[in-house]
mmCIF file of C-alpha atoms in Angstrom:
data_model
loop_
_atom_site.group_PDB
_atom_site.id
_atom_site.type_symbol
_atom_site.label_atom_id
_atom_site.label_comp_id
_atom_site.label_asym_id
_atom_site.label_seq_id
_atom_site.Cartn_x
_atom_site.Cartn_y
_atom_site.Cartn_z
ATOM 1 C CA UNK U 55 -30.426 17.195 -19.412
ATOM 2 C CA UNK U 56 -29.828 16.990 -15.659
ATOM 3 C CA UNK U 57 -28.850 13.738 -13.914
ATOM 4 C CA UNK U 58 -32.254 13.379 -12.254
ATOM 5 C CA UNK U 59 -34.068 13.924 -15.570
ATOM 6 C CA UNK U 60 -31.921 11.240 -17.181
ATOM 7 C CA UNK U 61 -32.761 8.868 -14.328
ATOM 8 C CA UNK U 62 -36.434 9.722 -14.804
ATOM 9 C CA UNK U 63 -36.269 8.868 -18.523
ATOM 10 C CA UNK U 64 -34.510 5.576 -17.769
ATOM 11 C CA UNK U 65 -37.090 4.745 -15.089
ATOM 12 C CA UNK U 66 -39.940 5.513 -17.481
ATOM 13 C CA UNK U 67 -38.785 3.452 -20.450
ATOM 14 C CA UNK U 68 -37.667 0.500 -18.370
ATOM 15 C CA UNK U 69 -41.054 0.550 -16.683
ATOM 16 C CA UNK U 70 -42.982 0.642 -19.936
ATOM 17 C CA UNK U 71 -40.890 -2.205 -21.316
ATOM 18 C CA UNK U 72 -41.175 -4.556 -18.331
ATOM 19 C CA UNK U 73 -44.378 -3.414 -16.644
ATOM 20 C CA UNK U 74 -46.682 -6.165 -17.908
ATOM 21 C CA UNK U 75 -44.295 -8.968 -16.912
ATOM 22 C CA UNK U 76 -43.693 -7.408 -13.473
ATOM 23 C CA UNK U 77 -47.448 -7.059 -12.942
ATOM 24 C CA UNK U 78 -48.178 -10.705 -13.814
ATOM 25 C CA UNK U 79 -45.242 -12.136 -11.865
ATOM 26 C CA UNK U 80 -45.964 -10.024 -8.776
ATOM 27 C CA UNK U 81 -49.697 -10.728 -8.777
ATOM 28 C CA UNK U 82 -49.278 -14.496 -9.198
ATOM 29 C CA UNK U 83 -46.597 -14.415 -6.487
ATOM 30 C CA UNK U 84 -49.023 -12.712 -4.108
ATOM 31 C CA UNK U 85 -51.718 -15.309 -4.879
ATOM 32 C CA UNK U 86 -49.280 -18.195 -4.400
ATOM 33 C CA UNK U 87 -47.956 -16.947 -1.053
ATOM 34 C CA UNK U 88 -50.829 -18.425 0.965
ATOM 35 C CA UNK U 89 -51.437 -21.476 -1.212
ATOM 36 C CA UNK U 90 -50.877 -23.956 1.637
ATOM 37 C CA UNK U 91 -53.264 -22.143 3.982
ATOM 38 C CA UNK U 92 -55.926 -21.789 1.278
ATOM 39 C CA UNK U 93 -55.606 -25.413 0.208
ATOM 40 C CA UNK U 94 -55.853 -26.643 3.779
ATOM 41 C CA UNK U 95 -59.212 -24.839 4.007
ATOM 42 C CA UNK U 96 -60.559 -25.901 0.610
ATOM 43 C CA UNK U 97 -59.040 -29.387 0.147
ATOM 44 C CA UNK U 98 -60.110 -31.613 3.074
ATOM 45 C CA UNK U 99 -58.140 -34.572 1.696
ATOM 46 C CA UNK U 100 -54.875 -32.843 2.714
ATOM 47 C CA UNK U 101 -55.501 -33.727 6.368
ATOM 48 C CA UNK U 102 -56.347 -36.969 8.187
ATOM 49 C CA UNK U 103 -57.245 -38.045 11.692
ATOM 50 C CA UNK U 104 -54.319 -39.491 13.608
ATOM 51 C CA UNK U 105 -55.015 -42.901 15.189
ATOM 52 C CA UNK U 106 -53.751 -43.491 18.705
ATOM 53 C CA UNK U 107 -51.293 -46.290 17.928
ATOM 54 C CA UNK U 108 -51.258 -47.157 14.195
ATOM 55 C CA UNK U 109 -47.827 -46.541 12.578
ATOM 56 C CA UNK U 110 -47.318 -44.950 9.189
ATOM 57 C CA UNK U 111 -47.422 -47.371 6.275
ATOM 58 C CA UNK U 112 -44.260 -47.996 4.293
ATOM 59 C CA UNK U 113 -43.898 -46.286 0.882
ATOM 60 C CA UNK U 114 -44.374 -49.510 -1.102
ATOM 61 C CA UNK U 115 -47.844 -49.936 0.410
ATOM 62 C CA UNK U 116 -48.790 -46.393 -0.544
ATOM 63 C CA UNK U 117 -47.445 -46.883 -4.071
ATOM 64 C CA UNK U 118 -49.469 -50.080 -4.522
ATOM 65 C CA UNK U 119 -52.677 -48.391 -3.350
ATOM 66 C CA UNK U 120 -52.133 -45.289 -5.516
ATOM 67 C CA UNK U 121 -51.302 -47.277 -8.659
ATOM 68 C CA UNK U 122 -54.128 -49.790 -8.340
ATOM 69 C CA UNK U 123 -56.154 -47.790 -10.866
ATOM 70 C CA UNK U 124 -53.050 -47.020 -12.981
ATOM 71 C CA UNK U 125 -51.562 -50.378 -14.001
ATOM 72 C CA UNK U 126 -49.451 -48.772 -16.727
ATOM 73 C CA UNK U 127 -47.380 -46.772 -14.224
ATOM 74 C CA UNK U 128 -44.319 -48.355 -12.633
ATOM 75 C CA UNK U 129 -43.756 -47.852 -8.919
ATOM 76 C CA UNK U 130 -40.096 -47.032 -9.612
ATOM 77 C CA UNK U 131 -41.147 -43.824 -11.416
ATOM 78 C CA UNK U 132 -43.201 -42.344 -8.570
ATOM 79 C CA UNK U 133 -42.462 -39.764 -5.904
ATOM 80 C CA UNK U 134 -43.733 -40.500 -2.386
ATOM 81 C CA UNK U 135 -44.082 -37.741 0.210
ATOM 82 C CA UNK U 136 -44.971 -37.931 3.901
ATOM 83 C CA UNK U 137 -46.125 -34.548 5.203
ATOM 84 C CA UNK U 138 -46.046 -35.180 8.921
ATOM 85 C CA UNK U 139 -48.566 -35.786 11.722
ATOM 86 C CA UNK U 140 -52.194 -35.267 10.786
ATOM 87 C CA UNK U 141 -51.507 -34.861 7.087
ATOM 88 C CA UNK U 142 -52.133 -37.170 4.154
ATOM 89 C CA UNK U 143 -49.284 -38.665 2.144
ATOM 90 C CA UNK U 144 -49.008 -38.270 -1.625
ATOM 91 C CA UNK U 145 -47.807 -40.357 -4.547
ATOM 92 C CA UNK U 146 -46.924 -38.332 -7.633
ATOM 93 C CA UNK U 147 -46.414 -39.736 -11.143
ATOM 94 C CA UNK U 148 -46.961 -39.019 -14.814
ATOM 95 C CA UNK U 149 -49.300 -41.532 -16.426
ATOM 96 C CA UNK U 150 -48.768 -43.044 -19.922
ATOM 97 C CA UNK U 151 -50.911 -40.276 -21.425
ATOM 98 C CA UNK U 152 -48.557 -37.650 -19.973
ATOM 99 C CA UNK U 153 -50.941 -36.444 -17.258
ATOM 100 C CA UNK U 154 -49.134 -35.292 -14.071
ATOM 101 C CA UNK U 155 -51.142 -36.906 -11.275
ATOM 102 C CA UNK U 156 -51.000 -36.575 -7.502
ATOM 103 C CA UNK U 157 -52.796 -39.153 -5.365
ATOM 104 C CA UNK U 158 -53.580 -38.333 -1.730
ATOM 105 C CA UNK U 159 -53.711 -41.249 0.697
ATOM 106 C CA UNK U 160 -54.293 -41.830 4.371
ATOM 107 C CA UNK U 161 -50.765 -42.836 5.501
ATOM 108 C CA UNK U 162 -52.155 -44.954 8.351
ATOM 109 C CA UNK U 163 -54.677 -47.021 6.367
ATOM 110 C CA UNK U 164 -53.557 -46.670 2.734
ATOM 111 C CA UNK U 165 -57.014 -45.507 1.641
ATOM 112 C CA UNK U 166 -57.033 -43.275 -1.439
ATOM 113 C CA UNK U 167 -58.572 -39.927 -0.486
ATOM 114 C CA UNK U 168 -58.342 -37.961 -3.720
ATOM 115 C CA UNK U 169 -56.699 -38.026 -7.136
ATOM 116 C CA UNK U 170 -55.647 -34.712 -8.672
ATOM 117 C CA UNK U 171 -54.828 -33.831 -12.278
ATOM 118 C CA UNK U 172 -52.203 -31.125 -11.758
ATOM 119 C CA UNK U 173 -52.757 -29.685 -15.241
ATOM 120 C CA UNK U 174 -56.095 -28.336 -14.045
ATOM 121 C CA UNK U 175 -55.165 -27.481 -10.472
ATOM 122 C CA UNK U 176 -55.526 -23.744 -9.787
ATOM 123 C CA UNK U 177 -52.298 -23.254 -7.847
ATOM 124 C CA UNK U 178 -50.309 -25.385 -10.292
ATOM 125 C CA UNK U 179 -51.428 -23.027 -13.059
ATOM 126 C CA UNK U 180 -50.624 -19.967 -10.934
ATOM 127 C CA UNK U 181 -47.175 -21.374 -10.195
ATOM 128 C CA UNK U 182 -46.525 -22.098 -13.872
ATOM 129 C CA UNK U 183 -47.507 -18.548 -14.833
ATOM 130 C CA UNK U 184 -45.344 -17.121 -12.053
ATOM 131 C CA UNK U 185 -42.291 -19.145 -13.066
ATOM 132 C CA UNK U 186 -42.525 -19.234 -16.868
ATOM 133 C CA UNK U 187 -45.482 -17.118 -18.083
ATOM 134 C CA UNK U 188 -46.447 -20.400 -19.822
ATOM 135 C CA UNK U 189 -43.591 -19.831 -22.269
ATOM 136 C CA UNK U 190 -41.082 -22.511 -23.330
ATOM 137 C CA UNK U 191 -38.473 -22.907 -20.605
ATOM 138 C CA UNK U 192 -35.573 -21.686 -22.738
ATOM 139 C CA UNK U 193 -37.461 -18.492 -23.608
ATOM 140 C CA UNK U 194 -39.008 -17.990 -20.170
ATOM 141 C CA UNK U 195 -35.604 -18.021 -18.484
ATOM 142 C CA UNK U 196 -34.503 -14.860 -20.277
ATOM 143 C CA UNK U 197 -37.871 -13.100 -20.351
ATOM 144 C CA UNK U 198 -38.430 -13.624 -16.632
ATOM 145 C CA UNK U 199 -34.820 -13.105 -15.593
ATOM 146 C CA UNK U 200 -34.421 -10.009 -17.733
ATOM 147 C CA UNK U 201 -37.639 -8.464 -16.428
ATOM 148 C CA UNK U 202 -36.659 -9.094 -12.802
ATOM 149 C CA UNK U 203 -33.244 -7.509 -13.366
ATOM 150 C CA UNK U 204 -34.906 -4.503 -15.003
ATOM 151 C CA UNK U 205 -37.317 -4.289 -12.059
ATOM 152 C CA UNK U 206 -34.411 -4.162 -9.604
ATOM 153 C CA UNK U 207 -32.811 -1.359 -11.622
ATOM 154 C CA UNK U 208 -36.147 0.456 -11.519
ATOM 155 C CA UNK U 209 -36.267 0.149 -7.734
ATOM 156 C CA UNK U 210 -32.884 1.886 -7.610
ATOM 157 C CA UNK U 211 -33.848 4.635 -10.046
ATOM 158 C CA UNK U 212 -37.163 5.056 -8.237
ATOM 159 C CA UNK U 213 -35.366 5.674 -4.955
ATOM 160 C CA UNK U 214 -33.173 8.300 -6.656
ATOM 161 C CA UNK U 215 -36.278 10.067 -7.983
ATOM 162 C CA UNK U 216 -38.053 9.790 -4.623
ATOM 163 C CA UNK U 217 -35.183 11.119 -2.522
ATOM 164 C CA UNK U 218 -36.042 14.677 -1.396
ATOM 165 C CA UNK U 219 -33.591 17.539 -1.788
ATOM 166 C CA UNK U 220 -34.449 19.069 1.578
ATOM 167 C CA UNK U 221 -34.784 17.234 4.893
ATOM 168 C CA UNK U 222 -38.099 18.897 5.718
ATOM 169 C CA UNK U 223 -39.627 17.325 2.609
ATOM 170 C CA UNK U 224 -38.995 13.749 3.741
ATOM 171 C CA UNK U 225 -42.063 13.515 5.964
ATOM 172 C CA UNK U 226 -44.187 14.704 3.057
ATOM 173 C CA UNK U 227 -42.680 11.972 0.836
ATOM 174 C CA UNK U 228 -43.551 9.272 3.406
ATOM 175 C CA UNK U 229 -47.306 9.890 3.593
ATOM 176 C CA UNK U 230 -50.214 9.544 1.186
ATOM 177 C CA UNK U 231 -52.492 12.586 0.914
ATOM 178 C CA UNK U 232 -55.821 10.773 0.807
ATOM 179 C CA UNK U 233 -57.795 14.013 0.674
ATOM 180 C CA UNK U 234 -56.101 15.262 -2.478
ATOM 181 C CA UNK U 235 -57.239 14.849 -6.097
ATOM 182 C CA UNK U 236 -56.925 11.374 -7.607
ATOM 183 C CA UNK U 237 -53.835 12.294 -9.628
ATOM 184 C CA UNK U 238 -52.007 13.261 -6.439
ATOM 185 C CA UNK U 239 -53.223 10.101 -4.666
ATOM 186 C CA UNK U 240 -51.995 7.988 -7.579
ATOM 187 C CA UNK U 241 -48.630 9.795 -7.446
ATOM 188 C CA UNK U 242 -48.321 9.075 -3.719
ATOM 189 C CA UNK U 243 -49.379 5.453 -4.127
ATOM 190 C CA UNK U 244 -46.618 4.947 -6.683
ATOM 191 C CA UNK U 245 -43.886 6.731 -4.750
ATOM 192 C CA UNK U 246 -44.702 6.155 -1.094
ATOM 193 C CA UNK U 247 -45.716 2.495 -1.366
ATOM 194 C CA UNK U 248 -42.787 1.831 -3.686
ATOM 195 C CA UNK U 249 -40.407 3.283 -1.088
ATOM 196 C CA UNK U 250 -41.824 1.235 1.791
ATOM 197 C CA UNK U 251 -41.794 -2.029 -0.173
ATOM 198 C CA UNK U 252 -38.408 -1.570 -1.866
ATOM 199 C CA UNK U 253 -36.255 -3.498 0.630
ATOM 200 C CA UNK U 254 -38.630 -6.493 0.734
ATOM 201 C CA UNK U 255 -39.132 -6.608 -3.029
ATOM 202 C CA UNK U 256 -35.350 -6.631 -3.533
ATOM 203 C CA UNK U 257 -35.163 -9.811 -1.423
ATOM 204 C CA UNK U 258 -38.068 -11.386 -3.331
ATOM 205 C CA UNK U 259 -36.534 -10.424 -6.679
ATOM 206 C CA UNK U 260 -33.052 -11.662 -5.773
ATOM 207 C CA UNK U 261 -34.280 -15.026 -4.483
ATOM 208 C CA UNK U 262 -36.350 -15.382 -7.651
ATOM 209 C CA UNK U 263 -33.277 -14.641 -9.774
ATOM 210 C CA UNK U 264 -31.341 -17.303 -7.854
ATOM 211 C CA UNK U 265 -33.908 -19.847 -9.058
ATOM 212 C CA UNK U 266 -33.697 -18.667 -12.669
ATOM 213 C CA UNK U 267 -29.911 -18.323 -12.784
ATOM 214 C CA UNK U 268 -28.204 -20.842 -10.434
ATOM 215 C CA UNK U 269 -24.836 -19.218 -11.197
ATOM 216 C CA UNK U 270 -25.975 -16.123 -9.283
ATOM 217 C CA UNK U 271 -26.829 -18.309 -6.299
ATOM 218 C CA UNK U 272 -23.355 -19.861 -6.470
ATOM 219 C CA UNK U 273 -21.877 -16.362 -6.296
ATOM 220 C CA UNK U 274 -24.045 -15.480 -3.298
ATOM 221 C CA UNK U 275 -22.980 -18.714 -1.584
ATOM 222 C CA UNK U 276 -19.328 -17.829 -2.200
ATOM 223 C CA UNK U 277 -19.848 -14.426 -0.556
ATOM 224 C CA UNK U 278 -21.681 -16.021 2.399
ATOM 225 C CA UNK U 279 -18.753 -18.427 2.820
ATOM 226 C CA UNK U 280 -16.223 -15.599 2.868
ATOM 227 C CA UNK U 281 -14.686 -16.734 -0.419
ATOM 228 C CA UNK U 282 -14.178 -20.333 0.665
ATOM 229 C CA UNK U 283 -15.463 -23.209 -1.431
ATOM 230 C CA UNK U 284 -16.905 -26.486 -0.191
ATOM 231 C CA UNK U 285 -16.638 -29.016 -3.048
ATOM 232 C CA UNK U 286 -18.285 -31.744 -0.946
ATOM 233 C CA UNK U 287 -21.536 -29.788 -1.035
ATOM 234 C CA UNK U 288 -21.541 -29.898 -4.835
ATOM 235 C CA UNK U 289 -20.337 -33.480 -5.320
ATOM 236 C CA UNK U 290 -22.749 -35.880 -7.034
ATOM 237 C CA UNK U 291 -23.167 -39.465 -5.878
ATOM 238 C CA UNK U 292 -22.104 -42.101 -8.393
ATOM 239 C CA UNK U 293 -23.249 -45.704 -8.891
ATOM 240 C CA UNK U 294 -20.602 -48.254 -9.759
ATOM 241 C CA UNK U 295 -22.494 -50.364 -12.315
ATOM 242 C CA UNK U 296 -19.638 -52.884 -12.537
ATOM 243 C CA UNK U 297 -19.712 -53.680 -8.843
ATOM 244 C CA UNK U 298 -21.625 -56.811 -7.862
ATOM 245 C CA UNK U 299 -24.283 -55.952 -5.275
ATOM 246 C CA UNK U 300 -26.969 -57.831 -3.434
ATOM 247 C CA UNK U 301 -30.509 -56.613 -3.893
ATOM 248 C CA UNK U 302 -32.199 -55.174 -0.817
ATOM 249 C CA UNK U 303 -34.413 -57.544 1.139
ATOM 250 C CA UNK U 304 -37.248 -54.975 1.136
ATOM 251 C CA UNK U 305 -38.547 -52.761 -1.683
ATOM 252 C CA UNK U 306 -36.089 -49.912 -2.179
ATOM 253 C CA UNK U 307 -38.471 -47.106 -1.052
ATOM 254 C CA UNK U 308 -39.033 -48.970 2.227
ATOM 255 C CA UNK U 309 -35.287 -49.328 2.796
ATOM 256 C CA UNK U 310 -34.845 -45.607 2.104
ATOM 257 C CA UNK U 311 -37.670 -44.596 4.415
ATOM 258 C CA UNK U 312 -36.441 -46.691 7.332
ATOM 259 C CA UNK U 313 -32.872 -45.486 6.919
ATOM 260 C CA UNK U 314 -33.956 -41.840 6.886
ATOM 261 C CA UNK U 315 -36.137 -42.373 9.961
ATOM 262 C CA UNK U 316 -33.084 -43.631 11.862
ATOM 263 C CA UNK U 317 -30.708 -40.865 10.813
ATOM 264 C CA UNK U 318 -33.039 -37.838 10.558
ATOM 265 C CA UNK U 319 -35.087 -38.289 13.703
ATOM 266 C CA UNK U 320 -37.785 -35.695 14.137
ATOM 267 C CA UNK U 321 -38.094 -34.864 10.437
ATOM 268 C CA UNK U 322 -41.783 -34.189 9.750
ATOM 269 C CA UNK U 323 -41.703 -34.267 5.947
ATOM 270 C CA UNK U 324 -39.931 -36.952 3.913
ATOM 271 C CA UNK U 325 -39.759 -36.871 0.102
ATOM 272 C CA UNK U 326 -38.626 -40.075 -1.626
ATOM 273 C CA UNK U 327 -37.661 -39.752 -5.277
ATOM 274 C CA UNK U 328 -37.988 -42.389 -8.036
ATOM 275 C CA UNK U 329 -35.939 -45.561 -7.583
ATOM 276 C CA UNK U 330 -34.342 -45.047 -10.987
ATOM 277 C CA UNK U 331 -33.248 -47.565 -13.593
ATOM 278 C CA UNK U 332 -30.551 -49.264 -11.547
ATOM 279 C CA UNK U 333 -27.815 -46.983 -12.922
ATOM 280 C CA UNK U 334 -28.560 -43.683 -11.165
ATOM 281 C CA UNK U 335 -28.873 -43.091 -7.411
ATOM 282 C CA UNK U 336 -32.236 -42.838 -5.698
ATOM 283 C CA UNK U 337 -32.631 -39.633 -3.676
ATOM 284 C CA UNK U 338 -34.485 -38.663 -0.536
ATOM 285 C CA UNK U 339 -34.946 -35.375 1.317
ATOM 286 C CA UNK U 340 -35.941 -35.122 4.987
ATOM 287 C CA UNK U 341 -37.368 -31.779 6.154
ATOM 288 C CA UNK U 342 -37.521 -30.729 9.794
ATOM 289 C CA UNK U 343 -40.912 -28.998 9.403
ATOM 290 C CA UNK U 344 -43.767 -29.918 7.113
ATOM 291 C CA UNK U 345 -44.192 -27.535 4.142
ATOM 292 C CA UNK U 346 -40.934 -25.732 5.036
ATOM 293 C CA UNK U 347 -37.877 -26.360 2.900
ATOM 294 C CA UNK U 348 -34.979 -24.722 4.737
ATOM 295 C CA UNK U 349 -33.895 -27.224 7.394
ATOM 296 C CA UNK U 350 -33.309 -30.434 5.465
ATOM 297 C CA UNK U 351 -31.070 -33.490 5.181
ATOM 298 C CA UNK U 352 -30.274 -34.973 1.749
ATOM 299 C CA UNK U 353 -29.546 -38.615 0.920
ATOM 300 C CA UNK U 354 -28.452 -40.622 -2.111
ATOM 301 C CA UNK U 355 -28.944 -44.417 -2.180
ATOM 302 C CA UNK U 356 -27.737 -47.261 -4.349
ATOM 303 C CA UNK U 357 -30.722 -48.132 -6.605
ATOM 304 C CA UNK U 358 -30.280 -51.893 -6.093
ATOM 305 C CA UNK U 359 -28.830 -52.527 -2.638
ATOM 306 C CA UNK U 360 -30.244 -49.481 -0.875
ATOM 307 C CA UNK U 361 -26.796 -48.643 0.514
ATOM 308 C CA UNK U 362 -26.303 -45.003 1.519
ATOM 309 C CA UNK U 363 -23.994 -43.463 -1.092
ATOM 310 C CA UNK U 364 -24.123 -39.925 0.225
ATOM 311 C CA UNK U 365 -25.672 -38.078 3.174
ATOM 312 C CA UNK U 366 -25.607 -34.350 3.752
ATOM 313 C CA UNK U 367 -27.025 -33.049 7.021
ATOM 314 C CA UNK U 368 -28.257 -29.539 7.692
ATOM 315 C CA UNK U 369 -26.027 -29.152 10.746
ATOM 316 C CA UNK U 370 -22.902 -29.720 8.649
ATOM 317 C CA UNK U 371 -23.764 -27.301 5.858
ATOM 318 C CA UNK U 372 -21.673 -24.190 5.262
ATOM 319 C CA UNK U 373 -23.213 -20.725 5.574
ATOM 320 C CA UNK U 374 -23.534 -20.616 1.802
ATOM 321 C CA UNK U 375 -25.150 -24.044 1.762
ATOM 322 C CA UNK U 376 -27.686 -22.928 4.349
ATOM 323 C CA UNK U 377 -28.357 -19.778 2.332
ATOM 324 C CA UNK U 378 -29.078 -21.970 -0.693
ATOM 325 C CA UNK U 379 -31.370 -24.211 1.349
ATOM 326 C CA UNK U 380 -33.402 -21.276 2.667
ATOM 327 C CA UNK U 381 -33.841 -19.616 -0.743
ATOM 328 C CA UNK U 382 -37.407 -20.865 -1.365
ATOM 329 C CA UNK U 383 -38.561 -20.028 2.157
ATOM 330 C CA UNK U 384 -37.046 -16.550 1.789
ATOM 331 C CA UNK U 385 -38.786 -16.076 -1.550
ATOM 332 C CA UNK U 386 -42.203 -16.917 -0.092
ATOM 333 C CA UNK U 387 -41.624 -15.196 3.255
ATOM 334 C CA UNK U 388 -42.324 -18.358 5.229
ATOM 335 C CA UNK U 389 -38.806 -18.316 6.705
ATOM 336 C CA UNK U 390 -40.394 -15.959 9.290
ATOM 337 C CA UNK U 391 -43.665 -17.873 9.618
ATOM 338 C CA UNK U 392 -47.098 -16.346 9.070
ATOM 339 C CA UNK U 393 -45.816 -12.804 9.659
ATOM 340 C CA UNK U 394 -43.206 -13.243 6.944
ATOM 341 C CA UNK U 395 -45.838 -14.502 4.518
ATOM 342 C CA UNK U 396 -48.021 -11.478 5.205
ATOM 343 C CA UNK U 397 -45.093 -9.137 4.530
ATOM 344 C CA UNK U 398 -44.207 -10.988 1.293
ATOM 345 C CA UNK U 399 -47.877 -10.914 0.219
ATOM 346 C CA UNK U 400 -48.203 -7.154 0.766
ATOM 347 C CA UNK U 401 -44.855 -6.454 -0.924
ATOM 348 C CA UNK U 402 -45.934 -8.550 -3.930
ATOM 349 C CA UNK U 403 -49.237 -6.671 -4.187
ATOM 350 C CA UNK U 404 -47.417 -3.336 -4.055
ATOM 351 C CA UNK U 405 -44.998 -4.557 -6.741
ATOM 352 C CA UNK U 406 -47.992 -5.482 -8.919
ATOM 353 C CA UNK U 407 -49.497 -2.010 -8.375
ATOM 354 C CA UNK U 408 -46.365 -0.068 -9.365
ATOM 355 C CA UNK U 409 -46.643 -0.694 -13.150
ATOM 356 C CA UNK U 410 -50.318 0.326 -12.961
ATOM 357 C CA UNK U 411 -49.813 3.551 -11.010
ATOM 358 C CA UNK U 412 -46.687 4.315 -13.029
ATOM 359 C CA UNK U 413 -48.557 3.935 -16.334
ATOM 360 C CA UNK U 414 -51.361 6.192 -15.048
ATOM 361 C CA UNK U 415 -48.757 8.819 -14.110
ATOM 362 C CA UNK U 416 -47.221 8.654 -17.587
ATOM 363 C CA UNK U 417 -50.579 8.865 -19.371
ATOM 364 C CA UNK U 418 -51.686 11.720 -17.136
ATOM 365 C CA UNK U 419 -48.615 13.734 -17.991
ATOM 366 C CA UNK U 420 -48.961 13.048 -21.705
ATOM 367 C CA UNK U 421 -52.598 14.059 -21.783
ATOM 368 C CA UNK U 422 -52.183 17.089 -19.581
ATOM 369 C CA UNK U 423 -53.412 20.116 -21.459
ATOM 370 C CA UNK U 424 -50.917 22.879 -21.957
ATOM 371 C CA UNK U 425 -51.784 26.080 -20.194
ATOM 372 C CA UNK U 426 -52.985 28.794 -22.667
ATOM 373 C CA UNK U 427 -50.387 31.438 -23.300
ATOM 374 C CA UNK U 428 -51.244 34.983 -22.266
ATOM 375 C CA UNK U 429 -51.945 37.254 -25.254
ATOM 376 C CA UNK U 430 -49.457 40.039 -25.848
ATOM 377 C CA UNK U 431 -51.049 43.460 -25.313
ATOM 378 C CA UNK U 432 -51.417 45.645 -28.420
ATOM 379 C CA UNK U 433 -49.074 48.609 -28.708
ATOM 380 C CA UNK U 434 -50.626 51.937 -27.830
ATOM 381 C CA UNK U 435 -50.879 54.066 -30.878
ATOM 382 C CA UNK U 436 -49.857 57.635 -30.693
#
């Protein structure tokens, strides 16, 4: 067996083994790419009219309004998010029945605009399928991670199979012969589109793997930092429970919000985590642009006094730290704005098509009828 035939066999069996997972993950990824744009068009409660002078309400006011119909939920267990000018704020919590709920409010008036059960939300379901295939987390980690690794190997073997022996054949390998028979068109769709999308799909696959296996991301950060380590970027804030502290004069979320406004000026999106049980820090993230997660500052606060225990600013992050911060935006393409999302969407669609066109190629070759052998001519008798 030649090297290229061995590569072809490997490509085939890896594809048959992982094709269904790759198809589902790629298709749901393509659907999820434009979720913010689609939701802005179909969910009017995500946007509000900006008054001329009214300031944004403090988080405690939003919590009180959101929980008015949920007396069994404690404010200290909620997440509050401000999404920037012209957008509603949200309060997220899990109610006593275990229902994950997101309440949208006008951040200027405190009026409840909409209450959403995330178990039934379309994009929440799409995201869950994309990330776990609705499998238990411990199982999903290896099924998803293994399939993505196999897919990356297939991209490499596919390039080996695609690569032409002669230079004059390259142009032929880069175009789809739309006028040919459907088998030839399917062959070109698999090979040509796979070649064009390979570099983008590698980025999407790698950034997805970084989410599944954080150890891989740590390795990438080490490479980006030239082998240097920055322990301060990994340190975790601690609360000294034996230290006597004075409780904050304002509700803790309000103290956090005002502190972040002073130190992260210009941040459009602010996410305030639960206040905790008095033993663990309360966290907050301030993002430079709404619905973008790369440029961010991170804070940890004392859960009683509201004192800043830790602050990490984007400007002070190492190259590896910035790479880690941009991972989600790279995965969705939004690091490059709308154009990047379009590229990620098309690459995801092509990735979803490859198992389909590849399976059709395999079935076509299996079912191809053998050519009839020519009959041997009878010997001429004397």
